[in-house]
CSV table of C-alpha atoms in Angstrom, one decimal:
chain,number,residue,atom,x,y,z
A,29,UNK,CA,6.6,7.3,2.6
A,30,UNK,CA,3.5,7.6,4.7
A,31,UNK,CA,0.6,5.6,3.1
A,32,UNK,CA,-2.8,7.1,3.1
A,33,UNK,CA,-5.1,5.0,5.3
A,34,UNK,CA,-8.2,4.7,3.2
A,35,UNK,CA,-9.8,1.8,1.5
A,36,UNK,CA,-9.2,3.2,-2.0
A,37,UNK,CA,-5.5,3.6,-1.6
A,38,UNK,CA,-5.1,0.3,0.2
A,39,UNK,CA,-6.9,-1.5,-2.6
A,40,UNK,CA,-4.9,0.3,-5.3
A,41,UNK,CA,-1.6,-0.4,-3.5
A,42,UNK,CA,-2.7,-4.0,-3.0
A,43,UNK,CA,-3.0,-4.4,-6.8
A,44,UNK,CA,0.7,-4.1,-7.0
A,45,UNK,CA,1.2,-6.9,-4.4
A,46,UNK,CA,-1.2,-9.3,-6.2
A,47,UNK,CA,1.5,-10.0,-8.8
A,48,UNK,CA,3.1,-12.5,-6.5
A,49,UNK,CA,-0.2,-14.5,-6.5
A,50,UNK,CA,0.3,-15.4,-10.2
A,51,UNK,CA,3.5,-17.2,-9.3
A,52,UNK,CA,1.6,-19.3,-6.9
A,53,UNK,CA,-1.0,-20.4,-9.5
A,54,UNK,CA,-0.4,-23.9,-10.9
A,55,UNK,CA,-0.1,-24.7,-14.6
A,56,UNK,CA,-3.7,-25.9,-15.0
A,57,UNK,CA,-6.5,-23.7,-16.3
A,58,UNK,CA,-6.3,-21.8,-13.0
A,59,UNK,CA,-3.3,-19.9,-14.4
A,60,UNK,CA,-5.4,-18.2,-17.1
A,61,UNK,CA,-8.1,-17.5,-14.6
A,62,UNK,CA,-5.6,-15.9,-12.2
A,63,UNK,CA,-4.2,-13.8,-15.0
A,64,UNK,CA,-7.6,-12.6,-16.0
A,65,UNK,CA,-8.5,-11.8,-12.4
A,66,UNK,CA,-5.3,-9.9,-12.0
A,67,UNK,CA,-6.0,-7.9,-15.2
A,68,UNK,CA,-9.4,-7.0,-13.9
A,69,UNK,CA,-8.0,-6.1,-10.5
A,70,UNK,CA,-5.3,-3.8,-11.9
A,71,UNK,CA,-7.8,-2.2,-14.3
A,72,UNK,CA,-10.2,-1.4,-11.4
A,73,UNK,CA,-7.3,-0.1,-9.2
A,74,UNK,CA,-6.2,2.2,-12.0
A,75,UNK,CA,-9.7,3.5,-12.5
A,76,UNK,CA,-10.1,4.1,-8.7
A,77,UNK,CA,-6.7,5.9,-8.6
A,78,UNK,CA,-7.8,8.2,-11.5
A,79,UNK,CA,-11.1,8.9,-9.7
A,80,UNK,CA,-9.3,9.5,-6.5
A,81,UNK,CA,-6.7,11.8,-8.0
A,82,UNK,CA,-9.3,13.8,-9.9
A,83,UNK,CA,-11.5,14.1,-6.8
A,84,UNK,CA,-8.6,15.4,-4.6
A,85,UNK,CA,-7.5,17.8,-7.4
A,86,UNK,CA,-11.1,19.2,-7.6
A,87,UNK,CA,-11.6,19.3,-3.9
A,88,UNK,CA,-9.1,21.5,-2.1
A,89,UNK,CA,-10.7,20.8,1.3
A,90,UNK,CA,-10.2,17.0,0.9
A,91,UNK,CA,-6.6,17.6,-0.2
A,92,UNK,CA,-6.1,19.7,3.0
A,93,UNK,CA,-7.7,16.9,5.1
A,94,UNK,CA,-5.3,14.4,3.6
A,95,UNK,CA,-2.3,16.5,4.2
A,96,UNK,CA,-3.4,17.1,7.8
A,97,UNK,CA,-3.8,13.4,8.3
A,98,UNK,CA,-0.3,12.7,6.9
A,99,UNK,CA,1.1,15.3,9.2
A,100,UNK,CA,-0.7,13.8,12.1
A,101,UNK,CA,0.7,10.3,11.3
A,102,UNK,CA,4.2,11.7,10.9
A,103,UNK,CA,3.9,13.4,14.2
A,104,UNK,CA,2.7,10.2,15.9
A,105,UNK,CA,5.6,8.3,14.3
A,106,UNK,CA,8.0,10.9,15.7
A,107,UNK,CA,6.5,10.4,19.1
A,108,UNK,CA,7.2,6.7,18.7
A,109,UNK,CA,10.9,7.7,18.6
A,110,UNK,CA,11.4,7.2,14.9
A,111,UNK,CA,12.9,9.9,12.7
A,112,UNK,CA,11.3,9.4,9.3
A,113,UNK,CA,13.6,11.7,7.3
A,114,UNK,CA,16.7,10.1,8.8
A,115,UNK,CA,15.3,6.6,8.3
A,116,UNK,CA,14.5,7.4,4.6
A,117,UNK,CA,18.0,8.8,4.1
A,118,UNK,CA,19.5,5.7,5.7
A,119,UNK,CA,17.5,3.4,3.5
A,120,UNK,CA,18.3,5.3,0.3
A,121,UNK,CA,22.0,5.2,1.1
A,122,UNK,CA,21.8,1.4,1.6
A,123,UNK,CA,19.8,1.0,-1.6
A,124,UNK,CA,22.5,2.9,-3.6
A,125,UNK,CA,25.2,0.7,-2.1
A,126,UNK,CA,23.2,-2.4,-3.2
A,127,UNK,CA,22.7,-1.0,-6.7
A,128,UNK,CA,26.4,-0.1,-7.1
A,129,UNK,CA,27.5,-3.7,-7.6
A,130,UNK,CA,30.7,-2.9,-5.7
A,131,UNK,CA,29.9,-5.2,-2.7
A,132,UNK,CA,31.1,-8.6,-1.9
A,133,UNK,CA,28.5,-11.3,-1.2
A,134,UNK,CA,29.1,-10.8,2.6
A,135,UNK,CA,28.8,-7.0,2.4
A,136,UNK,CA,25.7,-7.3,0.2
A,137,UNK,CA,24.1,-9.7,2.7
A,138,UNK,CA,24.9,-7.3,5.6
A,139,UNK,CA,23.6,-4.2,3.8
A,140,UNK,CA,20.4,-6.1,2.9
A,141,UNK,CA,20.0,-7.2,6.5
A,142,UNK,CA,20.5,-3.6,7.7
A,143,UNK,CA,18.0,-2.4,5.1
A,144,UNK,CA,15.4,-4.9,6.3
A,145,UNK,CA,16.0,-3.9,10.0
A,146,UNK,CA,15.5,-0.2,9.2
A,147,UNK,CA,12.4,-1.0,7.2
A,148,UNK,CA,11.0,-3.0,10.2
A,149,UNK,CA,11.7,-0.1,12.6
A,150,UNK,CA,9.8,2.2,10.2
A,151,UNK,CA,6.8,-0.2,9.8
A,152,UNK,CA,6.7,-0.8,13.6
A,153,UNK,CA,6.6,2.9,14.3
A,154,UNK,CA,4.0,3.6,11.6
A,155,UNK,CA,1.8,0.7,12.8
A,156,UNK,CA,2.0,2.0,16.4
A,157,UNK,CA,1.1,5.5,15.2
A,158,UNK,CA,-1.8,4.2,13.2
A,159,UNK,CA,-3.2,2.2,16.1
A,160,UNK,CA,-3.6,5.4,18.2
A,161,UNK,CA,-7.3,6.2,18.7
A,162,UNK,CA,-7.1,9.8,17.6
A,163,UNK,CA,-5.1,8.8,14.4
A,164,UNK,CA,-7.6,6.0,13.7
A,165,UNK,CA,-10.5,8.4,14.1
A,166,UNK,CA,-8.9,10.9,11.7
A,167,UNK,CA,-8.2,8.1,9.2
A,168,UNK,CA,-11.8,6.8,9.3
A,169,UNK,CA,-13.1,10.4,8.8
A,170,UNK,CA,-10.7,10.9,5.9
A,171,UNK,CA,-11.7,7.5,4.4
A,172,UNK,CA,-15.4,8.4,4.7
A,173,UNK,CA,-14.9,11.9,3.2
A,174,UNK,CA,-12.7,10.5,0.4
A,175,UNK,CA,-15.2,7.8,-0.6
A,176,UNK,CA,-18.1,10.2,-0.4
A,177,UNK,CA,-16.3,12.8,-2.6
A,178,UNK,CA,-15.3,10.0,-5.0
A,179,UNK,CA,-18.9,8.8,-5.3
A,180,UNK,CA,-19.9,12.4,-6.2
A,181,UNK,CA,-17.0,12.6,-8.7
A,182,UNK,CA,-17.9,9.2,-10.3
A,183,UNK,CA,-21.0,7.2,-9.4
A,184,UNK,CA,-19.2,4.0,-10.5
A,185,UNK,CA,-16.9,4.2,-7.4
A,186,UNK,CA,-18.8,1.8,-5.1
A,187,UNK,CA,-19.1,-0.8,-7.9
A,188,UNK,CA,-15.3,-0.6,-8.6
A,189,UNK,CA,-14.5,-1.0,-4.8
A,190,UNK,CA,-16.9,-3.9,-4.5
A,191,UNK,CA,-15.5,-5.6,-7.6
A,192,UNK,CA,-11.9,-5.2,-6.4
A,193,UNK,CA,-12.7,-6.7,-3.0
A,194,UNK,CA,-14.4,-9.6,-4.7
A,195,UNK,CA,-11.6,-10.2,-7.1
A,196,UNK,CA,-9.0,-9.9,-4.3
A,197,UNK,CA,-10.9,-12.6,-2.4
A,198,UNK,CA,-10.9,-14.9,-5.4
A,199,UNK,CA,-7.2,-14.4,-6.0
A,200,UNK,CA,-6.5,-15.2,-2.3
A,201,UNK,CA,-8.6,-18.3,-2.5
A,202,UNK,CA,-6.7,-19.5,-5.6
A,203,UNK,CA,-3.4,-18.8,-3.9
A,204,UNK,CA,-4.5,-20.7,-0.8
A,205,UNK,CA,-5.8,-23.7,-2.8
A,206,UNK,CA,-2.6,-23.7,-4.9
A,207,UNK,CA,-0.4,-23.6,-1.8
A,208,UNK,CA,-2.4,-26.4,-0.3
A,209,UNK,CA,-2.1,-28.6,-3.4
A,210,UNK,CA,1.6,-27.8,-3.6
A,211,UNK,CA,2.2,-28.9,0.0
A,212,UNK,CA,0.4,-32.2,-0.6
A,213,UNK,CA,2.7,-33.0,-3.5
């Protein structure tokens, strides 16, 4: 449940969230452009993920550093007073209830509200943990070490990262301009 705090992972994960941007695109030529940008973004994200996975697999020290960072974040979350395992169990139980289809509308609404509250607690504790200077320092070192190792694994890494950042910026601009034109309608 703990997300790695590195540019590569953040970009790859962001590729999943970009899907919502397509919905915001209007029906003009912008829609095809948005779809092409999303296709490029996902392709780059997939390539980076493959490079990342291969790099970690071939670099036991980096894998160890990632695990140590995850453990450090989990410990910091626990110090925030949040029990990750209990929270995950609670969220899984609520998700099963929602998927069962045996709930009235009122019950479904309440379970969804509880699920969102639990998720917010988890995010709040994680964000507080990640804002601690020692955790930030470890995260920055891990990010640097990961990117350096990925560059050695595949020299195309910096180009992919740069392209993804550029495409993400273009998608966000399209989303903002589309949202602006929709609010003027």
